[in-house]
XYZ file of C-alpha atoms in Angstrom:
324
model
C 9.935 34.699 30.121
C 7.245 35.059 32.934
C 7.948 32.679 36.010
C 5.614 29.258 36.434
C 4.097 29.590 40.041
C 3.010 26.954 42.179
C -0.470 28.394 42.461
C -0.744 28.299 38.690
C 0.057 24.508 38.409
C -2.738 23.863 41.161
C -5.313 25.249 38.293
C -3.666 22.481 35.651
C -5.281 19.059 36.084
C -2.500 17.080 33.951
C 0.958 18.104 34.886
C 2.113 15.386 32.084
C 0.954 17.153 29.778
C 1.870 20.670 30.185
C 5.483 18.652 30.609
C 5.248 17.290 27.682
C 4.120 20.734 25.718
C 7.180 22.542 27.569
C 9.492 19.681 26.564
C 7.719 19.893 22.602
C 7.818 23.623 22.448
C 11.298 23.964 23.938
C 12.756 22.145 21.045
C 14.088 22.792 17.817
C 12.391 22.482 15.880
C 9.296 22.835 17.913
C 6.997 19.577 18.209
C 3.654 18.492 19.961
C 3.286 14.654 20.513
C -0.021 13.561 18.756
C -1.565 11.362 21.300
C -2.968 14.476 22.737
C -5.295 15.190 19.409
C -7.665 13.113 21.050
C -9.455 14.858 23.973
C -13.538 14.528 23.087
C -13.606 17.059 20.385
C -10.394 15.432 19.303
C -11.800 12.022 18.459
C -14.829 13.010 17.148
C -12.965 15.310 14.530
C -10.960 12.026 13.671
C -14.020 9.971 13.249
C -15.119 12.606 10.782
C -11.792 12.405 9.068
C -12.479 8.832 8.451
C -15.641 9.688 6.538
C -13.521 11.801 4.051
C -13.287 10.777 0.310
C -9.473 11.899 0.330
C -8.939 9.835 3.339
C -8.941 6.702 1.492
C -7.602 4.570 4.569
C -10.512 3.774 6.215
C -12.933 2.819 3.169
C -9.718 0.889 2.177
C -9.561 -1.365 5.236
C -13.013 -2.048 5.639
C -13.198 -3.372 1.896
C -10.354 -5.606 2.924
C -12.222 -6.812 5.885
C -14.796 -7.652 4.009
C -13.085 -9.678 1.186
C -11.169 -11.380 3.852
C -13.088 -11.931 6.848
C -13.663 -15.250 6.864
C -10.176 -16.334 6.801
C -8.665 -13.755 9.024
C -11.447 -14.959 11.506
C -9.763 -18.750 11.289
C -6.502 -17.254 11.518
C -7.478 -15.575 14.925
C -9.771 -18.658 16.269
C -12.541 -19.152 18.574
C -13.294 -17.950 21.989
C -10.589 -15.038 21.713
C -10.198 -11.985 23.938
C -10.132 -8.876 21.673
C -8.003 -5.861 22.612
C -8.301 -3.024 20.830
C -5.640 -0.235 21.510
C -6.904 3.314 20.897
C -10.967 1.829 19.419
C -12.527 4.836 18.651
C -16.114 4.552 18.079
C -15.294 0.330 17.641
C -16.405 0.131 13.545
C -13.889 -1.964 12.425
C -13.855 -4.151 15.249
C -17.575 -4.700 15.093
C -16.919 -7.258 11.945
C -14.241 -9.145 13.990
C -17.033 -9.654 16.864
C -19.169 -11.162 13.918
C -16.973 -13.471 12.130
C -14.965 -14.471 15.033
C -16.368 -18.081 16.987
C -17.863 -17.055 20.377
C -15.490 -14.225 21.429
C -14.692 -14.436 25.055
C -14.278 -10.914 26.020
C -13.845 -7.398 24.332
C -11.239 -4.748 25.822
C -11.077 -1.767 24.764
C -8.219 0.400 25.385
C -8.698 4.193 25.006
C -7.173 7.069 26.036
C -10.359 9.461 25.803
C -12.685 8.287 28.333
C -15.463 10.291 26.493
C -14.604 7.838 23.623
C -14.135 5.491 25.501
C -17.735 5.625 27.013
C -19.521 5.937 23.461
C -17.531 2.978 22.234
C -18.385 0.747 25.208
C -22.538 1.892 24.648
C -22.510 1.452 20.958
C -20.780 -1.839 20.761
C -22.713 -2.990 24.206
C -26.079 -2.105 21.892
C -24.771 -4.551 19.272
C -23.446 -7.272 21.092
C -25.359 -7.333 24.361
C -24.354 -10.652 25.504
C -20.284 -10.108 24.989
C -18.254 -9.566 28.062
C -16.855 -5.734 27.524
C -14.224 -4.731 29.647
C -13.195 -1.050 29.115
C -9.637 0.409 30.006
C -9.098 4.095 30.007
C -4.977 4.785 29.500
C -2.005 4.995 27.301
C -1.705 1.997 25.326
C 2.127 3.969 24.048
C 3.473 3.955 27.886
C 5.334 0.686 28.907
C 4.764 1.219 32.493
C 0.635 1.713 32.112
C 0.673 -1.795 29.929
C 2.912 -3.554 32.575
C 0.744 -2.734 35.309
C -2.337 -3.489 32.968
C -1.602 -6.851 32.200
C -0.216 -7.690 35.847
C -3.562 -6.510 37.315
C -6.054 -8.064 34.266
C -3.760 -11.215 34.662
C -3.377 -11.074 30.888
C 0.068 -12.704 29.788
C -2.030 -16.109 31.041
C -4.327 -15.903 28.599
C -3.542 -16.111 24.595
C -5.671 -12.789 23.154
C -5.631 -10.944 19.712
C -4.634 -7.414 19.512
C -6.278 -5.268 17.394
C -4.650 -2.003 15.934
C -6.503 -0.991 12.603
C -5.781 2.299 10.955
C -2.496 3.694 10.509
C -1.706 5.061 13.720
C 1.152 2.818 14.224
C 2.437 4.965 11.289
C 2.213 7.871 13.957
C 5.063 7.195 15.645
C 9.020 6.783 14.568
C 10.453 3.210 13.678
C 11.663 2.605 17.386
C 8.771 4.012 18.959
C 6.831 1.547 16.896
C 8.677 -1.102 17.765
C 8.080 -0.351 21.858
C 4.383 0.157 20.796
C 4.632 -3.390 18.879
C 6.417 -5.234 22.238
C 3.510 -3.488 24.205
C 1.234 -5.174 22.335
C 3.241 -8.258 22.672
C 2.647 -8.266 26.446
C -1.052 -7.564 25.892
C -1.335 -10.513 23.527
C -0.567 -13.237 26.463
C 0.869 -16.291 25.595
C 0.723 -17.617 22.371
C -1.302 -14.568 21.436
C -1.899 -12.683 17.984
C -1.709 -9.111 16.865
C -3.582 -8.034 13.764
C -1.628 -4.891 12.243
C -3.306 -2.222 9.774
C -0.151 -0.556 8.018
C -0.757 2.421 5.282
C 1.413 1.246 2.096
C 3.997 3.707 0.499
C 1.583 5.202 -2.390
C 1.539 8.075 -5.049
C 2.224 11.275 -3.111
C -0.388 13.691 -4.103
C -2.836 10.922 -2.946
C -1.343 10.824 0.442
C -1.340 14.996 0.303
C -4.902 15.349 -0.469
C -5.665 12.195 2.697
C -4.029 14.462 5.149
C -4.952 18.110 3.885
C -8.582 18.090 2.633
C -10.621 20.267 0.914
C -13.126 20.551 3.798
C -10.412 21.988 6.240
C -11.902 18.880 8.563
C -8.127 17.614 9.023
C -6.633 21.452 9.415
C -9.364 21.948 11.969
C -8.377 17.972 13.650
C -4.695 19.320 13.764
C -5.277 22.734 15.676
C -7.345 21.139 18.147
C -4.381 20.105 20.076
C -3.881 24.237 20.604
C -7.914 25.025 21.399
C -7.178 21.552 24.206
C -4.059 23.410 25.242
C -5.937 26.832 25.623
C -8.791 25.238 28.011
C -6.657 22.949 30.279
C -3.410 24.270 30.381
C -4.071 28.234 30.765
C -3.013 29.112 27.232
C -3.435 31.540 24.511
C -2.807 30.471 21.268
C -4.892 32.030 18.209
C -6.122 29.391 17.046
C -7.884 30.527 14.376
C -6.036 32.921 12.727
C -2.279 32.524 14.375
C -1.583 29.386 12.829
C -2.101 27.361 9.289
C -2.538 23.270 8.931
C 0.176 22.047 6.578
C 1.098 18.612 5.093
C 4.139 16.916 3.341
C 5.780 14.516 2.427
C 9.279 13.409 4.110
C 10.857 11.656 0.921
C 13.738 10.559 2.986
C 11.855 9.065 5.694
C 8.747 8.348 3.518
C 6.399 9.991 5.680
C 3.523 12.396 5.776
C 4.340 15.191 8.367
C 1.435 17.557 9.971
C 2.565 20.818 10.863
C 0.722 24.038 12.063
C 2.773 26.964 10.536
C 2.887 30.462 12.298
C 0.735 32.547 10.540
C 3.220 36.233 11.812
C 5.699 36.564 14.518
C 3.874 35.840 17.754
C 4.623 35.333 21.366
C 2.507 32.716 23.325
C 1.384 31.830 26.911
C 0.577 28.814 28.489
C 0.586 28.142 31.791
C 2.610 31.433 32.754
C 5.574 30.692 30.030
C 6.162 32.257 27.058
C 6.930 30.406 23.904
C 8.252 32.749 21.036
C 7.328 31.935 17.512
C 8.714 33.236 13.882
C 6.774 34.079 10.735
C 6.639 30.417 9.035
C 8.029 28.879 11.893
C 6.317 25.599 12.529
C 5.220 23.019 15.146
C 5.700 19.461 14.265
C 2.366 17.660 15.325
C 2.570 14.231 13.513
C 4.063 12.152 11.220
C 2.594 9.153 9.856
C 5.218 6.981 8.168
C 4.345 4.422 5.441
C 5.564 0.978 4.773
C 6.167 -1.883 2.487
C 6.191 -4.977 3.786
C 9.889 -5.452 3.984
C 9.988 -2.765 5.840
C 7.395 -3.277 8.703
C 8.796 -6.869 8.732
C 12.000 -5.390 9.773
C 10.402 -3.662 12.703
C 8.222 -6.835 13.678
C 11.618 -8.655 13.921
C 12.920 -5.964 16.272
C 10.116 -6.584 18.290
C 10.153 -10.309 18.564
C 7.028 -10.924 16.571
C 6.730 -12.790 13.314
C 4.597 -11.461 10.410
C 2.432 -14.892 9.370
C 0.302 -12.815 6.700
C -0.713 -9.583 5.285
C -4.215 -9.016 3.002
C -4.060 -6.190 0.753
C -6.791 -4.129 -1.314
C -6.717 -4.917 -5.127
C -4.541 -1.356 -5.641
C -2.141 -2.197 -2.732
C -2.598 0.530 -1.077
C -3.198 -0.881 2.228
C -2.459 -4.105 4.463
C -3.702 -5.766 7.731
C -0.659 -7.681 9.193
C -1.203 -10.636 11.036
C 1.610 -11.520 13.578
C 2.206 -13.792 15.867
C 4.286 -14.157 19.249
């Protein structure tokens, strides 16, 4: 195993993350946390994802929007300050703009400043007169929302958080329910958090939603490895060292992503050496799906109280509304 020198960690710009890809590697089994899919490349692969006929999610959620905005627009009231954790390119939140009464402010909350940026132009196109007030971090780290909402003077204000998607299925119960208490704090007093939640479903659908035909997802998944090739002094084969694969956890009723080692293999990255078996895999993501029960349980855990769900007319997904 070849020595890490200080003059090769002056040549890495984010020290957290090559920690948390020694940490992820050095385990067993080995493991990659998912937040760092999204560099540029990263998020745009995602948005194409979205576009997928397999993925059903996002058509899913935007039907439900539509049969329901109105009255999720009451629910959330006028002259609210939108958050949105993690926006993307800011579709989905472009109908809450609309229906809501005189929004007071939009925040978006990205971790991909190139994202980030593209969100804030688009949605400042469409909405020129709305107050947009970007924030580039890490909507998952306590300490980043803490001094967020102690700076922005938040928690004085009562704002509606909103997490569409499934990504909240990304993470393990607990970690949702720190994710969920972040929110909490971003929500202010008296504040709301509207909750997209992927629905436990027919297998082979959820197969074919996270390993399509088009390779779009397989080529979404080894991104993380190209992003740890160009900023953390790596050497991965991307292309032909690994394989996407997806299953599905029964026992924790998940979908797992995992990038499969293609031969036995010895890799780099930032002078250490990470030695992989034939069909030995990296776990990059899980996305966990829920029935109601279920993410009611984790609500509870994190002091928040579901008020009321909307579900497409196959119940295959839900927007959670809950309250502080």
């Amino acid at each position: 195993m070849r020595v890490v020198t200080e003059e090769t960690l002056t040549l890495i710009a984010d020290l957290d993350f090559l920690a948390d890809v020694y940490q992820g590697l050095d385990s067993a089994p080995k493991t990659l946390p998912c937040k760092y899919f999204y560099d540029e490349q990263g998020s745009w692969l995602f948005e194409k994802i979205t576009q997928l006929k397999e993925y059903y999610l996002t058509h899913v959620e935007l039907d439900i929007l539509d049969h329901h905005i109105e009255e999720i627009a009451s629910q959330l009231g006028p002259n609210a300050i939108i958050i949105e954790p993690g926006c993307g390119a800011g579709h989905k939140v472009q109908k809450i703009l609309h229906a809501i009464e005189q929004p007071k402010a939009f925040i978006p909350f990205e971790i991909s400043g190139e994202m980030l940026n593209y969100s804030v132009n688009r949605l400042s196109g469409l909405f020129p007169h709305l107050d947009i007030q970007p924030l580039e971090g890490d909507f998952t780290n306590e300490e980043v929302v803490k001094q967020i909402v102690s700076e922005t003077n938040l928690e004085n204000s009562s704002n509606v958080v909103f997490f569409p998607g499934s990504t909240i299925g990304n993470f393990s119960r607990p970690e949702a329910a720190d994710i969920l208490r972040n929110f909490k704090r971003l929500s202010g007093s008296n504040g709301k958090i509207l909750l997209g939640i992927d629905l436990i479903k027919d297998r082979d659908v959820l197969i074919r939603a996270y390993d399509d035909a088009d390779g779009v997802t397989a080529e979404f998944n080894k991104n993380i490895l190209t992003r740890i090739n160009t900023e953390l002094d790596g050497n991965f084969d991307v292309q032909n060292g690994f394989k996407h694969k997806a299953i599905f956890n029964e026992d924790n009723s998940c979908i797992e992503m995992h990038l499969v080692s293609c031969k036995p293999q010895s890799v780099t990255i930032a002078g250490r050496s990470f030695d992989f078996e034939s069909m030995e895999t990296i776990h990059t993501e899980s996305s966990y799906k829920y029935s109601i029960e279920s993410i009611s349980s984790i609500t509870d855990e994190a002091g928040l109280a579901l008020e009321k769900y909307w579900c497409d007319n196959k119940n295959r997904f839900a927007l959670c509304l809950l309250s502080v």
